Coordinates of C-alpha atoms (C1' of nucleotides) in Angstrom, one line a residue:
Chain H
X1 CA -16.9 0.6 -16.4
X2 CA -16.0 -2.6 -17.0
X3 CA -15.1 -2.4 -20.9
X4 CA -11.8 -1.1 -22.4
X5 CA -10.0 -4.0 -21.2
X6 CA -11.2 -7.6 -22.2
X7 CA -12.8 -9.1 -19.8
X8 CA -9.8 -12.0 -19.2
X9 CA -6.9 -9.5 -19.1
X10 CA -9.8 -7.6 -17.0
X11 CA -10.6 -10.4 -14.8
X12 CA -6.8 -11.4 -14.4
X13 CA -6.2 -7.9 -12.9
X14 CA -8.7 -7.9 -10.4
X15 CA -7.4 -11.4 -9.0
X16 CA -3.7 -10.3 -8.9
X17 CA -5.0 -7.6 -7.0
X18 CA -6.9 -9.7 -4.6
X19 CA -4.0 -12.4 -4.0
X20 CA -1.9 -10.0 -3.3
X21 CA -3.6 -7.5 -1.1
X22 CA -4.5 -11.2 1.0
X23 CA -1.3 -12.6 1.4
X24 CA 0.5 -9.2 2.1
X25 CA -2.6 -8.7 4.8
X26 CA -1.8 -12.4 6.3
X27 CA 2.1 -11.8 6.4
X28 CA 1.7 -8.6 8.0
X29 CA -0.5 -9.9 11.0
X30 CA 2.0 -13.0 11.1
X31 CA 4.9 -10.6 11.6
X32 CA 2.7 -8.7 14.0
X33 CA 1.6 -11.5 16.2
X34 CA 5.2 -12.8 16.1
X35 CA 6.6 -8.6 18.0
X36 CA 8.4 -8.5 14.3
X37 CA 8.6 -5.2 12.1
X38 CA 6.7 -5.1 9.3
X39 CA 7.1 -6.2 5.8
X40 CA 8.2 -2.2 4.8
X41 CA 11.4 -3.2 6.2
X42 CA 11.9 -6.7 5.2
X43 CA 12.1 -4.9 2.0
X44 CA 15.0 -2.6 2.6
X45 CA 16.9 -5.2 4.2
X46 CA 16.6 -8.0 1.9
X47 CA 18.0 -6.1 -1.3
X48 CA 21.2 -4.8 1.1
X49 CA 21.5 -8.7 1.8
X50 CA 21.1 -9.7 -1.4
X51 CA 24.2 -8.0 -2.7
X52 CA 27.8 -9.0 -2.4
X53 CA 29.0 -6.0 -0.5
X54 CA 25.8 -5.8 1.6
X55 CA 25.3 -2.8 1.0
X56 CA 24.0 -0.1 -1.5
X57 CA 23.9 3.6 -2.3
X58 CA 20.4 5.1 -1.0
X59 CA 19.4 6.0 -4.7
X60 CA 20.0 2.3 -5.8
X61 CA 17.8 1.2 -2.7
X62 CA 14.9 3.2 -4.1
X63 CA 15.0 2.3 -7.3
X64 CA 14.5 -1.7 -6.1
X65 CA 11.8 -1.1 -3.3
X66 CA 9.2 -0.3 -5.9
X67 CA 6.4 0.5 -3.3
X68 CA 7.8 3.4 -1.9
X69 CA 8.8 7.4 -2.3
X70 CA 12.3 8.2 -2.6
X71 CA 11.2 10.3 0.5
X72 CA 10.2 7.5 2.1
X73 CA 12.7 5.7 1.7
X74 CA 14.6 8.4 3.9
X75 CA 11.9 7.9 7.0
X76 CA 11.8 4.4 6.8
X77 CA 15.3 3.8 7.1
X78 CA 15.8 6.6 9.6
X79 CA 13.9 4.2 12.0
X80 CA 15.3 0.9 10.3
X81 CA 18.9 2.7 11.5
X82 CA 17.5 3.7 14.8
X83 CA 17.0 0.0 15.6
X84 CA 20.5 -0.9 14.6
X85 CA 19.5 -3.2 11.4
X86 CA 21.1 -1.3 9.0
X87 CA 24.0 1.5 9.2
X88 CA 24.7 5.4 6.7
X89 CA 28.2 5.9 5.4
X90 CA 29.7 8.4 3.4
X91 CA 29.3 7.4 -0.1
X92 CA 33.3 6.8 -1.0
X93 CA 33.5 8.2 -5.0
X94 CA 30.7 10.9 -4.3
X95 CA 30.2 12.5 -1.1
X96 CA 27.1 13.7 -2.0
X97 CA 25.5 10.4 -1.9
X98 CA 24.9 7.9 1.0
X99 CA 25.4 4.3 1.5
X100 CA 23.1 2.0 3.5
X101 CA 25.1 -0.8 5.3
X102 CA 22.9 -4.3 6.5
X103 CA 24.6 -4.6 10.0
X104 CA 25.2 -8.2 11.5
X105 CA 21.8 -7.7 13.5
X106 CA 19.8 -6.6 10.8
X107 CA 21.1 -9.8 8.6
X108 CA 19.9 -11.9 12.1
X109 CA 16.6 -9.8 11.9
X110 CA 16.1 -10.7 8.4
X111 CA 16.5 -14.6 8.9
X112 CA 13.7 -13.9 11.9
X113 CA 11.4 -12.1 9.6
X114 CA 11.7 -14.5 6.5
X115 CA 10.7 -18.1 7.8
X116 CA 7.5 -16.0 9.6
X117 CA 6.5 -14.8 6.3
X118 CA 6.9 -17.3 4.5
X119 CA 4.6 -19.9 6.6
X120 CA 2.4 -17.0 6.2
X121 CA 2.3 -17.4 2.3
X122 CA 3.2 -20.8 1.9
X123 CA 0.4 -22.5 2.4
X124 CA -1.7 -20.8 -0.1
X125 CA 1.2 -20.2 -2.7
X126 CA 1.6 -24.7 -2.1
X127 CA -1.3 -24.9 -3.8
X128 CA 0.3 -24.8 -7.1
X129 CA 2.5 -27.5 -8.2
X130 CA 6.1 -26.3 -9.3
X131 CA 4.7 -26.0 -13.0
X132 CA 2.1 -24.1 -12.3
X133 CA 3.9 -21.8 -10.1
X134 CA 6.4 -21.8 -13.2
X135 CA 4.2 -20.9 -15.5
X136 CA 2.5 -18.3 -13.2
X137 CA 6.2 -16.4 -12.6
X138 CA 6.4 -16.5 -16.3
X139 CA 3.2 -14.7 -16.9
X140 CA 3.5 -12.5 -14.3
X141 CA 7.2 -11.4 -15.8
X142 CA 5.6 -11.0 -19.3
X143 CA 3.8 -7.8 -18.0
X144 CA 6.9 -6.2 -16.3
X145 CA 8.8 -5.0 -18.7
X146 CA 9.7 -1.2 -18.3
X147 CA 8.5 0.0 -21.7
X148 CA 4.8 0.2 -22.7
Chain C
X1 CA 16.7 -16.2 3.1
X2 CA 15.6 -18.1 -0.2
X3 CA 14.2 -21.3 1.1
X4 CA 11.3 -22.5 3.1
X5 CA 9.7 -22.1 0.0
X6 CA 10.2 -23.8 -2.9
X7 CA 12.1 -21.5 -6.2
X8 CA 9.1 -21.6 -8.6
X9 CA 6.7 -20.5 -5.6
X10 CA 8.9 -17.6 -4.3
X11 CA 9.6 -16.5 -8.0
X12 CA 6.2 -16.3 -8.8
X13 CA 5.2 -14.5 -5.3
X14 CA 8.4 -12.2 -6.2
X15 CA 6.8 -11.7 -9.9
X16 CA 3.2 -11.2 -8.2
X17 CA 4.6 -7.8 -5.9
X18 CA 6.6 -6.7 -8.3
X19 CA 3.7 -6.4 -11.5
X20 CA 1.2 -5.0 -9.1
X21 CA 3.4 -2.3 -7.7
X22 CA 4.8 -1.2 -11.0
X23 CA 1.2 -1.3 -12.9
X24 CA -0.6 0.2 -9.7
X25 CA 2.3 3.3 -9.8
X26 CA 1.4 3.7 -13.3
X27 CA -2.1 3.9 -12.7
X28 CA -1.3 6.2 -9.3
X29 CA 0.4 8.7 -11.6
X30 CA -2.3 9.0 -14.7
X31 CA -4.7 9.5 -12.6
X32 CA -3.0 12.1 -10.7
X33 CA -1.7 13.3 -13.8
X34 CA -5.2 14.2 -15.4
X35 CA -6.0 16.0 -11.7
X36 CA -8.2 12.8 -11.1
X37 CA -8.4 11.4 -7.8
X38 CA -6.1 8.1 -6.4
X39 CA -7.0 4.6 -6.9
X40 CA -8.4 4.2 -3.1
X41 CA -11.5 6.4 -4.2
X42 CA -11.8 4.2 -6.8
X43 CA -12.0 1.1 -4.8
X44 CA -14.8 2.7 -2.8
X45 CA -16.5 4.1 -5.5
X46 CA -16.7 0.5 -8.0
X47 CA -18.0 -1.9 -5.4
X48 CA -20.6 0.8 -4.4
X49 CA -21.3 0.7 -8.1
X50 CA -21.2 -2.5 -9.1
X51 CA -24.3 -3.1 -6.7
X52 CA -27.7 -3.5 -7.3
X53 CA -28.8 -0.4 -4.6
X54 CA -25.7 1.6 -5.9
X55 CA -25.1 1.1 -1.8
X56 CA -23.7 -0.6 1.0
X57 CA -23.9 -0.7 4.9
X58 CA -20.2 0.6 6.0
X59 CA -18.9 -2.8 7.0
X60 CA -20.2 -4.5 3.8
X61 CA -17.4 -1.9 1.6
X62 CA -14.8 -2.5 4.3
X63 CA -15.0 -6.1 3.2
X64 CA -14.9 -5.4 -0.2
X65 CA -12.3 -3.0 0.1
X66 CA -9.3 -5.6 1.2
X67 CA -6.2 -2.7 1.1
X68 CA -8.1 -0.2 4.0
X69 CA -8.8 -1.3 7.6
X70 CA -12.1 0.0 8.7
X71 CA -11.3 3.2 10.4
X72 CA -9.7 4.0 7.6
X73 CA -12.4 3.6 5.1
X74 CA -14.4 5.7 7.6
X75 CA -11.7 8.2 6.9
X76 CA -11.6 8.0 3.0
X77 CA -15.4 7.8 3.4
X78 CA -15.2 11.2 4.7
X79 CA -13.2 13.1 2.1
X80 CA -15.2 11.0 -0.7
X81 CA -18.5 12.4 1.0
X82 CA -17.2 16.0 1.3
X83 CA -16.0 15.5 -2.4
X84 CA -20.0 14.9 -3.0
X85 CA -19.3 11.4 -4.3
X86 CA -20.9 9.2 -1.6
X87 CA -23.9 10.1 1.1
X88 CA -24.2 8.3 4.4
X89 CA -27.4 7.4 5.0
X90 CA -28.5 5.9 8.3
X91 CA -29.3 2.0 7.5
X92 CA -33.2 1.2 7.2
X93 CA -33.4 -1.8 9.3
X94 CA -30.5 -1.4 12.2
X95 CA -29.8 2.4 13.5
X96 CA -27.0 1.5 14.2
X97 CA -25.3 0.9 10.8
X98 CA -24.8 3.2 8.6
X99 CA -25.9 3.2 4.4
X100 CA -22.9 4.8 1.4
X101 CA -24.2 5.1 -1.3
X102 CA -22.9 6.7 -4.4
X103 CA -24.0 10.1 -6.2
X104 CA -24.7 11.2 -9.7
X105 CA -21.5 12.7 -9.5
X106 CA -19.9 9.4 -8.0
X107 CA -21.0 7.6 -11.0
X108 CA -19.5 10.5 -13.4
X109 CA -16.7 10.1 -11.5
X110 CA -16.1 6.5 -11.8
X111 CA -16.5 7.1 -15.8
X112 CA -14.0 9.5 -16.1
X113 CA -11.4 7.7 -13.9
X114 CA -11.8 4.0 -15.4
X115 CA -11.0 5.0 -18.7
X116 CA -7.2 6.4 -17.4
X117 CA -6.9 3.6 -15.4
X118 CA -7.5 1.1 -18.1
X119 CA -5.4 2.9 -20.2
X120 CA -2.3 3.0 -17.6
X121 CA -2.5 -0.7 -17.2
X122 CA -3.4 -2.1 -20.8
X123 CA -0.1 -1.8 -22.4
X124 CA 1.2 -4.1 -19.8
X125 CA -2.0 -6.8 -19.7
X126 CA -2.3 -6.9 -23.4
X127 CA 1.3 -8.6 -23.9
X128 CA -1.2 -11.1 -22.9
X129 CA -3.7 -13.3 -25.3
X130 CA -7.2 -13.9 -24.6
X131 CA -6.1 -17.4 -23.4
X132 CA -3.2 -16.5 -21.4
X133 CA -4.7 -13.9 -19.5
X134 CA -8.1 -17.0 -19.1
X135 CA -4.5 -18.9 -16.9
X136 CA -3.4 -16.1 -14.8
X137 CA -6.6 -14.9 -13.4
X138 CA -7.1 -19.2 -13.0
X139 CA -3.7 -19.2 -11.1
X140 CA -4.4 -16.6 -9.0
X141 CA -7.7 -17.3 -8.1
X142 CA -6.1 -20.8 -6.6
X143 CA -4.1 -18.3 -3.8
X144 CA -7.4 -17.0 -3.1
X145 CA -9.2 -19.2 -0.8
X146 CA -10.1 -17.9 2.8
X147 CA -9.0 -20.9 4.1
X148 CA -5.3 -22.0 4.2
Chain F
dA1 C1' 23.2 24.8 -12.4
dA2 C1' 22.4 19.8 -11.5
dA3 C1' 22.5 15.5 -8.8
dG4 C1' 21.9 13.0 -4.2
dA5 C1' 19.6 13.0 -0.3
dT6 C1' 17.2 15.0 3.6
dT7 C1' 13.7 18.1 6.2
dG8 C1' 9.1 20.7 7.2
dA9 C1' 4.4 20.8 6.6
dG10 C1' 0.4 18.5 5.7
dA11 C1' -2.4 14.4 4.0
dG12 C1' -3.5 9.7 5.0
dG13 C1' -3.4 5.5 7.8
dT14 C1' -3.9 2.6 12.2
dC15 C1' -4.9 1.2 17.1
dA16 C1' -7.5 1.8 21.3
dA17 C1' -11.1 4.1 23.4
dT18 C1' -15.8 5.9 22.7
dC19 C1' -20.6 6.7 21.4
dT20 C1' -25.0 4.8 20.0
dT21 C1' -28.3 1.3 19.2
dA22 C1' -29.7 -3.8 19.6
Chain P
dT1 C1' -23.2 -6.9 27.1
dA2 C1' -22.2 -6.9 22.2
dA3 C1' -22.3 -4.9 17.4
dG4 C1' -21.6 -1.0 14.1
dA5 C1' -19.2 2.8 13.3
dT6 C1' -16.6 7.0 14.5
dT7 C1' -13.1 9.9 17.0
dG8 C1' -8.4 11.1 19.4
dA9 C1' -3.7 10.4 19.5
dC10 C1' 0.0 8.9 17.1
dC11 C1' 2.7 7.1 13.2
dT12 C1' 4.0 6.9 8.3
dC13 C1' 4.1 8.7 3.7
dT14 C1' 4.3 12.4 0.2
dC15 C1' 5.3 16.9 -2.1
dA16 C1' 8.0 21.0 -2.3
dA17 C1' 11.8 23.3 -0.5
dT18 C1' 16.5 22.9 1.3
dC19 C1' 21.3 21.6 2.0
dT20 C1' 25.5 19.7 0.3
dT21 C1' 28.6 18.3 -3.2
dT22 C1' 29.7 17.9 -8.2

DNA sequence: AAAGATTGAGAGGTCAATCTTA
DNA sequence: TAAGATTGACCTCTCAATCTTT
């Protein structure tokens, strides 16, 4: 149960598991405690930020918030849209599709939501030096890549 | 939306989400792809396992299991008992608690989905040496710490 | 017919209230 | 009264089917 992997690669897993499912647990009670939404939609809104238009076709979306359903995706910004952070328009070259606007609230939302996570995190990602977090980001990147 | 933590640090934390959701997916879909059941089982099922008793008292797996709150590992305890996998039992020293342990079947279980999940997430870990995979699991284990 | 996105039905998850035993 | 665990009501997510446009 434990073989089939060696035990480093097999011991590496189980502590990006760990630190992950932690720090997501700690962010998610510091946006609670704070009235804030949860992480689900820091995630759609920071990829609409982060682009120059601020704004992106619903399939595109999906494709960059890895942890959820295309499906999903629909629902969650159904209610993201309901509270006015982010806006549907007509897709201009192909009607078929849909484009998700960050509105001028949701971009304020977003610079609510970011300094609360990220006193949530910080203290424990602080405890590497900028190497070491280097070198960690580096690792981590070597077992992205989409083939294999 | 970038600061408030330093570049290395929010690269790596970005790196950290990022390999976990795409190798967890991965994992999601073989197992679902061989009619096996999702991850979550298997998060019950190992720490029940990978005990002495092959069982715990209820609150003991909720600890163990980080990504569930506790009503819902009642809940997946449920479908994983009616599967046959688990049995409550009522604890020995305290009526109030309650034992899990795992079946037979749990065990046969847990030997038919490990191998899948290895498989779906080697590829990925083994662009990793020996030594290399010794730093990450060091890395991550520094996030760790209850404290902080 | 295929691509982009949404909807209906059902599975899975959470919080607050509840039940039982200590 | 508090601790351990479960239940009821509600919310979110997913799969398959659907609607619209290409």
């Amino acid at each position: 149960m434990a073989d089939d992997l060696p035990e480093p690669h097999l011991d590496a897993w189980r502590a990006l598991l760990n630190a992950r499912a932690v720090l997501v647990a700690r962010a998610e009670d510091a946006l609670a405690a704070d009235g804030l939404p949860p992480l689900s939609w820091y995630d759609v809104l920071w990829p609409l930020y982060d682009t120059p238009e601020r704004k992106l076709r619903a399939g595109e979306l999906a494709n960059r918030v890895v942890t959820i359903s295309r499906t999903g995706l629909t629902r969650l910004v159904d209610r993201i849209e309901a509270a006015g952070l982010v806006q549907r328009e007509p897709a201009p070259a192909d009607r078929r599709g849909t484009q998700i606007a960050i509105t001028p609230g949701g971009v304020t939302m977003l610079q609510r939501m970011w300094p609360v996570y990220a006193e949530a995190v910080r203290p424990a990602l602080l405890r590497l030096s900028d190497e070491e977090a280097e070198s960690l980001a580096a690792l981590l990147r070597r077992l992205e890549p989409s083939d294999s």
